């Protein structure tokens, strides 16, 4: 054998009770599991390397169901932000905006639109245009594995542009073809960002047509739906109804209930989902174990202000009369970009800027529209924010649900990113398992491993089982925890000495190795 973990407490991802065993790895797969007290005569496995796992838990690698590492995986081979957490697979292409499929025009536009998520990309060789070509680029070697969702907003940008109108029949046909090609080339599903332009301009009939294409390939729909604030329950119900009519599996992205209007209302969301599940719906969801959200400052603007694309937004912001209309929608009416809730500027903290000369703003709260407008113009829409609008009771309630999985929604860009980017998975294991007892260790590991693997249709990941890929995490249940805080958000976690991707150490004795063992994970029929 290549490797044996000796005397590990195996938390196998099924949710069942842990057990003590030797786990042997050979050729990148789990070759043998010999439980303590096995029948007499059963030889303990030997290997070229033996790791003493006494007192440590061995689990499948964690699957981040909502990641924004689309360029970070290419830019930063180290990628300790995820590898050090025990993440062995990330799902990219989230919130309806990413970098494939594109043509030259669309690529230039999407790069501007999500500079706040991923940087400008000036340091990236965009040598791809299709989903398949992007996945091929990942296959050259990355820190951890990655799956991809076809981004519906990018598809609409490609086929329709930035107009707030229904697609023509020929444009809808073009979008269907783009989604089908992405699925054929290995995407696991389709995402939407229905509070982000231009994806939010799509009506339900258009989304349903695209979901039918996704369903035909056995994929799933992953919407950032139309509101997490005012009308949140109606927005969830819309997605459930739409996907049931289209016959498509549904995975709800960062399924939170935020803003003051939703405090204590998580049970209502779960009741809605349980009713649909009991009626046969195929639904799952992910959350991060924190209360603030994170997005770009431009995202909170009303959708009409973003029609036409980034340059049109900047032109409107320069015009005093139009800027006053934007302020009125934000502060009085409640912008659809801000979930229908009138803006409380005290909740907005600057987490990152694109222009170095604005760095002094990072960590400060926005004191009103005049400041927000100035930042948007001077930073050319590249500003990222934390939005302090969540509720701890809702977070705990939702993470207990039977279809819950973990997703960091980790934006790695900016000087002061949300700590969820570096801390989500050890935060679950340390704070919510060991310290608070919200979940048992076995339950939590299942949420982070086998459940997401099932949603992705993976038959050889997400559990510790002979023949499965050796994506594994060895951690100390007594010390595991998120090092990242709001003050020091890039601090690596504690209590995770070893992480393997396909049998290779990407973290060894708490340090990142040079291994680039990750590859694209493609859905097949």
PDB file of N, CA, C and O in Angstrom, residues 318-359:
ATOM      1  N   UNK A 318     -22.931  59.033 -12.578  1.00  0.00           N
ATOM      2  CA  UNK A 318     -22.359  60.368 -12.785  1.00  0.00           C
ATOM      3  C   UNK A 318     -23.445  61.430 -12.921  1.00  0.00           C
ATOM      4  O   UNK A 318     -23.204  62.610 -12.645  1.00  0.00           O
ATOM      5  N   UNK A 319     -24.614  61.019 -13.351  1.00  0.00           N
ATOM      6  CA  UNK A 319     -25.712  61.959 -13.569  1.00  0.00           C
ATOM      7  C   UNK A 319     -26.453  62.209 -12.255  1.00  0.00           C
ATOM      8  O   UNK A 319     -27.003  61.280 -11.653  1.00  0.00           O
ATOM      9  N   UNK A 320     -26.480  63.458 -11.799  1.00  0.00           N
ATOM     10  CA  UNK A 320     -27.043  63.769 -10.482  1.00  0.00           C
ATOM     11  C   UNK A 320     -28.512  63.377 -10.371  1.00  0.00           C
ATOM     12  O   UNK A 320     -28.947  62.837  -9.343  1.00  0.00           O
ATOM     13  N   UNK A 321     -29.289  63.651 -11.395  1.00  0.00           N
ATOM     14  CA  UNK A 321     -30.721  63.350 -11.339  1.00  0.00           C
ATOM     15  C   UNK A 321     -30.959  61.847 -11.250  1.00  0.00           C
ATOM     16  O   UNK A 321     -31.770  61.373 -10.444  1.00  0.00           O
ATOM     17  N   UNK A 322     -30.238  61.084 -12.070  1.00  0.00           N
ATOM     18  CA  UNK A 322     -30.401  59.624 -12.032  1.00  0.00           C
ATOM     19  C   UNK A 322     -29.876  59.053 -10.720  1.00  0.00           C
ATOM     20  O   UNK A 322     -30.481  58.135 -10.141  1.00  0.00           O
ATOM     21  N   UNK A 323     -28.777  59.603 -10.227  1.00  0.00           N
ATOM     22  CA  UNK A 323     -28.232  59.143  -8.947  1.00  0.00           C
ATOM     23  C   UNK A 323     -29.229  59.370  -7.819  1.00  0.00           C
ATOM     24  O   UNK A 323     -29.335  58.555  -6.899  1.00  0.00           O
ATOM     25  N   UNK A 324     -29.972  60.458  -7.888  1.00  0.00           N
ATOM     26  CA  UNK A 324     -30.992  60.712  -6.862  1.00  0.00           C
ATOM     27  C   UNK A 324     -32.120  59.689  -6.957  1.00  0.00           C
ATOM     28  O   UNK A 324     -32.651  59.233  -5.936  1.00  0.00           O
ATOM     29  N   UNK A 325     -32.490  59.291  -8.174  1.00  0.00           N
ATOM     30  CA  UNK A 325     -33.496  58.231  -8.332  1.00  0.00           C
ATOM     31  C   UNK A 325     -33.003  56.925  -7.713  1.00  0.00           C
ATOM     32  O   UNK A 325     -33.764  56.205  -7.059  1.00  0.00           O
ATOM     33  N   UNK A 326     -31.733  56.612  -7.931  1.00  0.00           N
ATOM     34  CA  UNK A 326     -31.164  55.391  -7.348  1.00  0.00           C
ATOM     35  C   UNK A 326     -31.231  55.456  -5.830  1.00  0.00           C
ATOM     36  O   UNK A 326     -31.624  54.501  -5.169  1.00  0.00           O
ATOM     37  N   UNK A 327     -30.828  56.612  -5.262  1.00  0.00           N
ATOM     38  CA  UNK A 327     -30.891  56.775  -3.803  1.00  0.00           C
ATOM     39  C   UNK A 327     -32.303  56.553  -3.281  1.00  0.00           C
ATOM     40  O   UNK A 327     -32.512  55.873  -2.261  1.00  0.00           O
ATOM     41  N   UNK A 328     -33.295  57.121  -3.965  1.00  0.00           N
ATOM     42  CA  UNK A 328     -34.688  56.986  -3.513  1.00  0.00           C
ATOM     43  C   UNK A 328     -35.108  55.514  -3.514  1.00  0.00           C
ATOM     44  O   UNK A 328     -35.751  55.046  -2.567  1.00  0.00           O
ATOM     45  N   UNK A 329     -34.744  54.791  -4.553  1.00  0.00           N
ATOM     46  CA  UNK A 329     -35.079  53.361  -4.591  1.00  0.00           C
ATOM     47  C   UNK A 329     -34.387  52.605  -3.470  1.00  0.00           C
ATOM     48  O   UNK A 329     -34.986  51.725  -2.837  1.00  0.00           O
ATOM     49  N   UNK A 330     -33.126  52.941  -3.207  1.00  0.00           N
ATOM     50  CA  UNK A 330     -32.377  52.243  -2.162  1.00  0.00           C
ATOM     51  C   UNK A 330     -32.924  52.542  -0.775  1.00  0.00           C
ATOM     52  O   UNK A 330     -33.164  51.627   0.022  1.00  0.00           O
ATOM     53  N   UNK A 331     -33.123  53.814  -0.475  1.00  0.00           N
ATOM     54  CA  UNK A 331     -33.389  54.221   0.901  1.00  0.00           C
ATOM     55  C   UNK A 331     -34.868  54.293   1.250  1.00  0.00           C
ATOM     56  O   UNK A 331     -35.231  54.197   2.423  1.00  0.00           O
ATOM     57  N   UNK A 332     -35.727  54.439   0.256  1.00  0.00           N
ATOM     58  CA  UNK A 332     -37.156  54.636   0.524  1.00  0.00           C
ATOM     59  C   UNK A 332     -37.990  53.442   0.059  1.00  0.00           C
ATOM     60  O   UNK A 332     -38.757  52.856   0.839  1.00  0.00           O
ATOM     61  N   UNK A 333     -37.845  53.066  -1.192  1.00  0.00           N
ATOM     62  CA  UNK A 333     -38.669  51.999  -1.756  1.00  0.00           C
ATOM     63  C   UNK A 333     -38.172  50.621  -1.338  1.00  0.00           C
ATOM     64  O   UNK A 333     -38.944  49.748  -0.951  1.00  0.00           O
ATOM     65  N   UNK A 334     -36.858  50.425  -1.420  1.00  0.00           N
ATOM     66  CA  UNK A 334     -36.276  49.098  -1.206  1.00  0.00           C
ATOM     67  C   UNK A 334     -35.882  48.501  -2.538  1.00  0.00           C
ATOM     68  O   UNK A 334     -36.724  48.012  -3.289  1.00  0.00           O
ATOM     69  N   UNK A 335     -34.609  48.562  -2.873  1.00  0.00           N
ATOM     70  CA  UNK A 335     -34.118  48.106  -4.176  1.00  0.00           C
ATOM     71  C   UNK A 335     -34.259  46.602  -4.330  1.00  0.00           C
ATOM     72  O   UNK A 335     -34.042  45.842  -3.381  1.00  0.00           O
ATOM     73  N   UNK A 336     -34.604  46.159  -5.554  1.00  0.00           N
ATOM     74  CA  UNK A 336     -34.641  44.716  -5.794  1.00  0.00           C
ATOM     75  C   UNK A 336     -33.239  44.118  -5.705  1.00  0.00           C
ATOM     76  O   UNK A 336     -33.083  42.937  -5.403  1.00  0.00           O
ATOM     77  N   UNK A 337     -32.198  44.930  -5.927  1.00  0.00           N
ATOM     78  CA  UNK A 337     -30.833  44.450  -5.726  1.00  0.00           C
ATOM     79  C   UNK A 337     -30.480  44.257  -4.264  1.00  0.00           C
ATOM     80  O   UNK A 337     -29.525  43.555  -3.941  1.00  0.00           O
ATOM     81  N   UNK A 338     -31.243  44.901  -3.390  1.00  0.00           N
ATOM     82  CA  UNK A 338     -31.040  44.755  -1.942  1.00  0.00           C
ATOM     83  C   UNK A 338     -32.222  44.039  -1.306  1.00  0.00           C
ATOM     84  O   UNK A 338     -32.632  44.349  -0.187  1.00  0.00           O
ATOM     85  N   UNK A 339     -32.807  43.110  -2.070  1.00  0.00           N
ATOM     86  CA  UNK A 339     -33.798  42.179  -1.544  1.00  0.00           C
ATOM     87  C   UNK A 339     -35.072  42.864  -1.072  1.00  0.00           C
ATOM     88  O   UNK A 339     -35.766  42.381  -0.175  1.00  0.00           O
ATOM     89  N   UNK A 340     -35.392  44.010  -1.677  1.00  0.00           N
ATOM     90  CA  UNK A 340     -36.645  44.679  -1.386  1.00  0.00           C
ATOM     91  C   UNK A 340     -36.717  45.372  -0.053  1.00  0.00           C
ATOM     92  O   UNK A 340     -37.792  45.836   0.353  1.00  0.00           O
ATOM     93  N   UNK A 341     -35.590  45.477   0.628  1.00  0.00           N
ATOM     94  CA  UNK A 341     -35.557  46.087   1.962  1.00  0.00           C
ATOM     95  C   UNK A 341     -34.886  47.456   1.864  1.00  0.00           C
ATOM     96  O   UNK A 341     -33.793  47.566   1.305  1.00  0.00           O
ATOM     97  N   UNK A 342     -35.519  48.532   2.381  1.00  0.00           N
ATOM     98  CA  UNK A 342     -34.856  49.839   2.373  1.00  0.00           C
ATOM     99  C   UNK A 342     -33.481  49.757   3.023  1.00  0.00           C
ATOM    100  O   UNK A 342     -33.294  49.118   4.049  1.00  0.00           O
ATOM    101  N   UNK A 343     -32.510  50.415   2.411  1.00  0.00           N
ATOM    102  CA  UNK A 343     -31.117  50.298   2.813  1.00  0.00           C
ATOM    103  C   UNK A 343     -30.869  50.882   4.197  1.00  0.00           C
ATOM    104  O   UNK A 343     -31.259  52.010   4.494  1.00  0.00           O
ATOM    105  N   UNK A 344     -30.218  50.094   5.043  1.00  0.00           N
ATOM    106  CA  UNK A 344     -29.683  50.556   6.313  1.00  0.00           C
ATOM    107  C   UNK A 344     -28.167  50.614   6.139  1.00  0.00           C
ATOM    108  O   UNK A 344     -27.487  49.592   6.192  1.00  0.00           O
ATOM    109  N   UNK A 345     -27.626  51.799   5.894  1.00  0.00           N
ATOM    110  CA  UNK A 345     -26.212  51.922   5.562  1.00  0.00           C
ATOM    111  C   UNK A 345     -25.312  51.442   6.690  1.00  0.00           C
ATOM    112  O   UNK A 345     -24.167  51.044   6.455  1.00  0.00           O
ATOM    113  N   UNK A 346     -25.810  51.448   7.921  1.00  0.00           N
ATOM    114  CA  UNK A 346     -24.988  50.986   9.048  1.00  0.00           C
ATOM    115  C   UNK A 346     -24.617  49.515   8.926  1.00  0.00           C
ATOM    116  O   UNK A 346     -23.681  49.052   9.576  1.00  0.00           O
ATOM    117  N   UNK A 347     -25.349  48.756   8.106  1.00  0.00           N
ATOM    118  CA  UNK A 347     -25.063  47.328   7.957  1.00  0.00           C
ATOM    119  C   UNK A 347     -23.975  47.068   6.916  1.00  0.00           C
ATOM    120  O   UNK A 347     -23.516  45.932   6.779  1.00  0.00           O
ATOM    121  N   UNK A 348     -23.549  48.083   6.184  1.00  0.00           N
ATOM    122  CA  UNK A 348     -22.636  47.902   5.058  1.00  0.00           C
ATOM    123  C   UNK A 348     -21.208  48.219   5.485  1.00  0.00           C
ATOM    124  O   UNK A 348     -20.891  49.351   5.866  1.00  0.00           O
ATOM    125  N   UNK A 349     -20.327  47.221   5.408  1.00  0.00           N
ATOM    126  CA  UNK A 349     -18.910  47.371   5.727  1.00  0.00           C
ATOM    127  C   UNK A 349     -18.084  47.085   4.473  1.00  0.00           C
ATOM    128  O   UNK A 349     -18.293  46.073   3.808  1.00  0.00           O
ATOM    129  N   UNK A 350     -17.159  47.954   4.155  1.00  0.00           N
ATOM    130  CA  UNK A 350     -16.306  47.764   2.982  1.00  0.00           C
ATOM    131  C   UNK A 350     -15.283  46.662   3.276  1.00  0.00           C
ATOM    132  O   UNK A 350     -14.544  46.730   4.260  1.00  0.00           O
ATOM    133  N   UNK A 351     -15.257  45.652   2.425  1.00  0.00           N
ATOM    134  CA  UNK A 351     -14.329  44.533   2.639  1.00  0.00           C
ATOM    135  C   UNK A 351     -13.195  44.509   1.623  1.00  0.00           C
ATOM    136  O   UNK A 351     -12.174  43.858   1.857  1.00  0.00           O
ATOM    137  N   UNK A 352     -13.368  45.188   0.494  1.00  0.00           N
ATOM    138  CA  UNK A 352     -12.314  45.193  -0.499  1.00  0.00           C
ATOM    139  C   UNK A 352     -12.546  46.255  -1.550  1.00  0.00           C
ATOM    140  O   UNK A 352     -13.694  46.658  -1.798  1.00  0.00           O
ATOM    141  N   UNK A 353     -11.471  46.738  -2.152  1.00  0.00           N
ATOM    142  CA  UNK A 353     -11.551  47.716  -3.239  1.00  0.00           C
ATOM    143  C   UNK A 353     -10.617  47.275  -4.352  1.00  0.00           C
ATOM    144  O   UNK A 353      -9.634  46.572  -4.128  1.00  0.00           O
ATOM    145  N   UNK A 354     -10.947  47.700  -5.564  1.00  0.00           N
ATOM    146  CA  UNK A 354     -10.106  47.380  -6.708  1.00  0.00           C
ATOM    147  C   UNK A 354      -8.983  48.396  -6.883  1.00  0.00           C
ATOM    148  O   UNK A 354      -7.885  48.049  -7.336  1.00  0.00           O
ATOM    149  N   UNK A 355      -9.244  49.658  -6.523  1.00  0.00           N
ATOM    150  CA  UNK A 355      -8.259  50.726  -6.670  1.00  0.00           C
ATOM    151  C   UNK A 355      -7.450  50.859  -5.389  1.00  0.00           C
ATOM    152  O   UNK A 355      -8.011  51.104  -4.309  1.00  0.00           O
ATOM    153  N   UNK A 356      -6.134  50.733  -5.493  1.00  0.00           N
ATOM    154  CA  UNK A 356      -5.273  50.761  -4.309  1.00  0.00           C
ATOM    155  C   UNK A 356      -5.401  52.056  -3.525  1.00  0.00           C
ATOM    156  O   UNK A 356      -5.284  52.072  -2.295  1.00  0.00           O
ATOM    157  N   UNK A 357      -5.684  53.161  -4.200  1.00  0.00           N
ATOM    158  CA  UNK A 357      -5.795  54.438  -3.523  1.00  0.00           C
ATOM    159  C   UNK A 357      -6.991  54.555  -2.595  1.00  0.00           C
ATOM    160  O   UNK A 357      -7.083  55.513  -1.817  1.00  0.00           O
ATOM    161  N   UNK A 358      -7.903  53.596  -2.666  1.00  0.00           N
ATOM    162  CA  UNK A 358      -9.096  53.601  -1.812  1.00  0.00           C
ATOM    163  C   UNK A 358      -8.965  52.642  -0.640  1.00  0.00           C
ATOM    164  O   UNK A 358      -9.932  52.399   0.082  1.00  0.00           O
ATOM    165  N   UNK A 359      -7.771  52.119  -0.414  1.00  0.00           N
ATOM    166  CA  UNK A 359      -7.584  51.069   0.588  1.00  0.00           C
ATOM    167  C   UNK A 359      -7.980  51.499   1.987  1.00  0.00           C
ATOM    168  O   UNK A 359      -8.368  50.663   2.819  1.00  0.00           O
TER     169      UNK A 359
END
